[in-house]
PDB file of C-alpha atoms in Angstrom:
ATOM      1  CA  LEU A   1     -14.241 -92.550 -29.515  1.00 44.00           C
ATOM      2  CA  LEU A   2     -17.167 -90.315 -30.380  1.00 40.00           C
ATOM      3  CA  ALA A   3     -20.876 -90.688 -29.846  1.00 38.00           C
ATOM      4  CA  ALA A   4     -22.691 -91.724 -33.017  1.00 37.00           C
ATOM      5  CA  THR A   5     -26.233 -90.756 -32.057  1.00 35.00           C
ATOM      6  CA  GLU A   6     -27.955 -87.613 -30.830  1.00 36.00           C
ATOM      7  CA  ARG A   7     -28.920 -87.720 -27.145  1.00 36.00           C
ATOM      8  CA  ALA A   8     -29.365 -85.500 -24.114  1.00 37.00           C
ATOM      9  CA  PRO A   9     -26.411 -83.304 -23.076  1.00 42.00           C
ATOM     10  CA  ALA A  10     -23.597 -85.000 -21.209  1.00 42.00           C
ATOM     11  CA  GLU A  11     -21.882 -83.543 -18.165  1.00 46.00           C
ATOM     12  CA  ALA A  12     -19.364 -80.885 -19.198  1.00 47.00           C
ATOM     13  CA  GLY A  13     -15.801 -80.450 -18.027  1.00 49.00           C
ATOM     14  CA  GLN A  14     -14.071 -77.203 -17.111  1.00 51.00           C
ATOM     15  CA  GLY A  15     -14.929 -74.426 -19.553  1.00 52.00           C
ATOM     16  CA  GLY A  16     -18.150 -76.181 -20.579  1.00 56.00           C
ATOM     17  CA  GLU A  17     -16.548 -78.585 -23.067  1.00 65.00           C
ATOM     18  CA  ALA A  18     -17.582 -82.236 -22.988  1.00 71.00           C
ATOM     19  CA  ARG A  19     -15.017 -84.457 -21.307  1.00 79.00           C
ATOM     20  CA  PRO A  20     -14.252 -88.118 -21.924  1.00 86.00           C
ATOM     21  CA  GLY A  21     -15.833 -90.519 -19.453  1.00 86.00           C
ATOM     22  CA  THR A  22     -13.991 -92.818 -17.079  1.00 85.00           C
ATOM     23  CA  LEU A  23     -14.919 -95.905 -15.096  1.00 85.00           C
ATOM     24  CA  ALA A  24     -14.332 -93.877 -11.923  1.00 84.00           C
ATOM     25  CA  ASP A  25     -16.891 -91.188 -12.846  1.00 89.00           C
ATOM     26  CA  GLY A  26     -19.425 -93.688 -14.216  1.00 89.00           C
ATOM     27  CA  ARG A  27     -19.714 -92.027 -17.647  1.00 90.00           C
ATOM     28  CA  VAL A  28     -18.629 -95.405 -19.055  1.00 91.00           C
ATOM     29  CA  VAL A  29     -19.148 -98.846 -17.516  1.00 92.00           C
ATOM     30  CA  VAL A  30     -17.903-102.378 -18.148  1.00 92.00           C
ATOM     31  CA  ALA A  31     -20.629-105.023 -18.172  1.00 91.00           C
ATOM     32  CA  PRO A  32     -21.334-108.377 -19.824  1.00 91.00           C
ATOM     33  CA  SER A  33     -21.548-107.998 -23.593  1.00 88.00           C
ATOM     34  CA  ARG A  34     -24.972-107.964 -25.177  1.00 88.00           C
ATOM     35  CA  LEU A  35     -23.526-110.034 -28.030  1.00 88.00           C
ATOM     36  CA  GLY A  36     -23.738-113.209 -25.928  1.00 83.00           C
ATOM     37  CA  ALA A  37     -21.796-114.920 -23.151  1.00 80.00           C
ATOM     38  CA  ALA A  38     -18.940-115.927 -25.459  1.00 84.00           C
ATOM     39  CA  ALA A  39     -18.236-112.237 -26.234  1.00 84.00           C
ATOM     40  CA  GLY A  40     -17.134-111.533 -22.623  1.00 85.00           C
ATOM     41  CA  LEU A  41     -17.291-107.978 -21.327  1.00 87.00           C
ATOM     42  CA  GLY A  42     -18.100-104.779 -23.210  1.00 88.00           C
ATOM     43  CA  LEU A  43     -17.755-101.043 -22.671  1.00 88.00           C
ATOM     44  CA  PHE A  44     -21.019 -99.093 -22.458  1.00 91.00           C
ATOM     45  CA  ALA A  45     -22.017 -95.475 -21.951  1.00 91.00           C
ATOM     46  CA  GLY A  46     -23.162 -94.917 -18.363  1.00 92.00           C
ATOM     47  CA  VAL A  47     -24.865 -91.603 -19.218  1.00 92.00           C
ATOM     48  CA  ASP A  48     -26.532 -90.072 -22.254  1.00 91.00           C
ATOM     49  CA  ILE A  49     -23.962 -88.698 -24.697  1.00 87.00           C
ATOM     50  CA  ARG A  50     -24.600 -86.226 -27.504  1.00 87.00           C
ATOM     51  CA  ARG A  51     -23.424 -86.728 -31.072  1.00 88.00           C
ATOM     52  CA  GLY A  52     -19.810 -85.648 -31.480  1.00 87.00           C
ATOM     53  CA  GLU A  53     -18.966 -85.724 -27.770  1.00 88.00           C
ATOM     54  CA  PRO A  54     -15.987 -87.794 -26.651  1.00 88.00           C
ATOM     55  CA  ILE A  55     -17.066 -91.032 -25.006  1.00 88.00           C
ATOM     56  CA  THR A  56     -13.833 -92.158 -23.344  1.00 87.00           C
ATOM     57  CA  THR A  57     -10.092 -92.467 -23.762  1.00 85.00           C
ATOM     58  CA  TYR A  58      -8.319 -95.724 -24.588  1.00 85.00           C
ATOM     59  CA  ASP A  59      -5.622 -96.424 -22.010  1.00 85.00           C
ATOM     60  CA  GLY A  60      -2.594 -98.633 -22.160  1.00 87.00           C
ATOM     61  CA  PRO A  61       1.043 -98.544 -23.167  1.00 90.00           C
ATOM     62  CA  VAL A  62       1.827 -96.938 -26.533  1.00 92.00           C
ATOM     63  CA  LEU A  63       4.042 -99.121 -28.701  1.00 92.00           C
ATOM     64  CA  TYR A  64       4.739-100.144 -32.291  1.00 93.00           C
ATOM     65  CA  ARG A  65       4.136-103.462 -34.052  1.00 89.00           C
ATOM     66  CA  GLU A  66       7.805-104.479 -33.849  1.00 91.00           C
ATOM     67  CA  GLN A  67       7.654-104.031 -30.058  1.00 92.00           C
ATOM     68  CA  LEU A  68       4.823-106.547 -29.616  1.00 89.00           C
ATOM     69  CA  PRO A  69       6.178-109.768 -28.130  1.00 87.00           C
ATOM     70  CA  ARG A  70       5.675-112.867 -30.288  1.00 91.00           C
ATOM     71  CA  GLY A  71       2.340-114.479 -29.416  1.00 91.00           C
ATOM     72  CA  HIS A  72       1.059-111.345 -27.613  1.00 89.00           C
ATOM     73  CA  ASP A  73      -2.743-111.209 -27.296  1.00 89.00           C
ATOM     74  CA  VAL A  74      -3.693-108.424 -29.705  1.00 88.00           C
ATOM     75  CA  SER A  75      -7.409-108.520 -28.830  1.00 87.00           C
ATOM     76  CA  TYR A  76      -7.090-105.151 -27.096  1.00 88.00           C
ATOM     77  CA  VAL A  77      -4.545-103.469 -29.379  1.00 91.00           C
ATOM     78  CA  LEU A  78      -5.864-100.314 -31.028  1.00 89.00           C
ATOM     79  CA  ARG A  79      -4.133 -98.752 -34.038  1.00 90.00           C
ATOM     80  CA  VAL A  80      -3.878 -94.978 -33.765  1.00 89.00           C
ATOM     81  CA  PRO A  81      -4.683 -93.403 -37.158  1.00 88.00           C
ATOM     82  CA  ASP A  82      -2.181 -90.927 -38.632  1.00 89.00           C
ATOM     83  CA  SER A  83       0.393 -91.710 -35.923  1.00 88.00           C
ATOM     84  CA  GLY A  84       3.191 -93.349 -37.884  1.00 90.00           C
ATOM     85  CA  GLY A  85       2.118 -96.802 -36.752  1.00 90.00           C
ATOM     86  CA  ALA A  86       1.548 -96.232 -33.036  1.00 92.00           C
ATOM     87  CA  LEU A  87      -0.584 -98.781 -31.197  1.00 93.00           C
ATOM     88  CA  ILE A  88      -2.240 -98.684 -27.779  1.00 93.00           C
ATOM     89  CA  ASP A  89      -2.243-101.972 -25.890  1.00 92.00           C
ATOM     90  CA  GLY A  90      -5.406-102.032 -23.762  1.00 89.00           C
ATOM     91  CA  LYS A  91      -4.678-105.514 -22.374  1.00 89.00           C
ATOM     92  CA  PRO A  92      -3.222-104.243 -19.052  1.00 88.00           C
ATOM     93  CA  VAL A  93      -6.527-102.448 -18.409  1.00 86.00           C
ATOM     94  CA  ALA A  94      -8.534-105.557 -19.299  1.00 87.00           C
ATOM     95  CA  ASP A  95      -6.286-107.666 -17.063  1.00 88.00           C
ATOM     96  CA  ALA A  96      -6.804-105.226 -14.142  1.00 87.00           C
ATOM     97  CA  ILE A  97     -10.568-105.636 -14.560  1.00 88.00           C
ATOM     98  CA  ARG A  98     -10.427-109.433 -14.888  1.00 87.00           C
ATOM     99  CA  SER A  99      -8.162-109.829 -11.846  1.00 88.00           C
ATOM    100  CA  ASN A 100     -10.635-108.109  -9.509  1.00 89.00           C
ATOM    101  CA  ALA A 101     -12.294-110.966  -7.605  1.00 91.00           C
ATOM    102  CA  ALA A 102     -15.008-108.520  -6.434  1.00 90.00           C
ATOM    103  CA  ASN A 103     -16.445-108.322  -9.975  1.00 90.00           C
ATOM    104  CA  PRO A 104     -19.197-107.934 -10.781  1.00 90.00           C
ATOM    105  CA  ALA A 105     -19.834-105.232  -8.182  1.00 90.00           C
ATOM    106  CA  SER A 106     -23.224-104.762  -6.510  1.00 88.00           C
ATOM    107  CA  ASP A 107     -24.236-102.422  -9.364  1.00 88.00           C
ATOM    108  CA  GLY A 108     -23.605-105.240 -11.869  1.00 88.00           C
ATOM    109  CA  PHE A 109     -20.582-103.514 -13.410  1.00 88.00           C
ATOM    110  CA  HIS A 110     -16.935-104.570 -13.522  1.00 89.00           C
ATOM    111  CA  TYR A 111     -14.060-102.434 -12.204  1.00 87.00           C
ATOM    112  CA  PRO A 112     -10.245-102.616 -12.215  1.00 86.00           C
ATOM    113  CA  LEU A 113      -8.518-103.983  -9.144  1.00 82.00           C
ATOM    114  CA  ALA A 114      -8.367-101.344  -6.379  1.00 79.00           C
ATOM    115  CA  GLY A 115      -5.116 -99.399  -6.538  1.00 77.00           C
ATOM    116  CA  SER A 116      -4.542-100.268 -10.189  1.00 77.00           C
ATOM    117  CA  GLU A 117      -3.011 -97.466 -12.242  1.00 75.00           C
ATOM    118  CA  TRP A 118      -5.899 -98.048 -14.680  1.00 67.00           C
ATOM    119  CA  TRP A 119      -8.599 -97.079 -12.162  1.00 65.00           C
ATOM    120  CA  GLU A 120      -8.354 -93.329 -12.780  1.00 58.00           C
TER     121      GLU A 120
END
């Protein structure tokens, strides 16, 4: 995902290149959607990001359409362009966030369950 608007410089990674944000570093945050209560949670930039900089990565198991179980919730499935049909299933990450009874945290944001592989 890339930033679509020009803003102040984002924190750089090793070698000065921009690095994708994570929930752990606060460059991206999960909060209630601004589209209304029925929309659930959304992903937002936690810092200013310049045009063309990576915003975040999309985590989850990589699979193909024929590997999706019948009736699987595809709300979080992302098609990877030019990949021969690869998909990324983000539902395990969403489930790790939803299962954390401590959400929302004192900062108003939502985080994966402590110890979840999706926290990093």
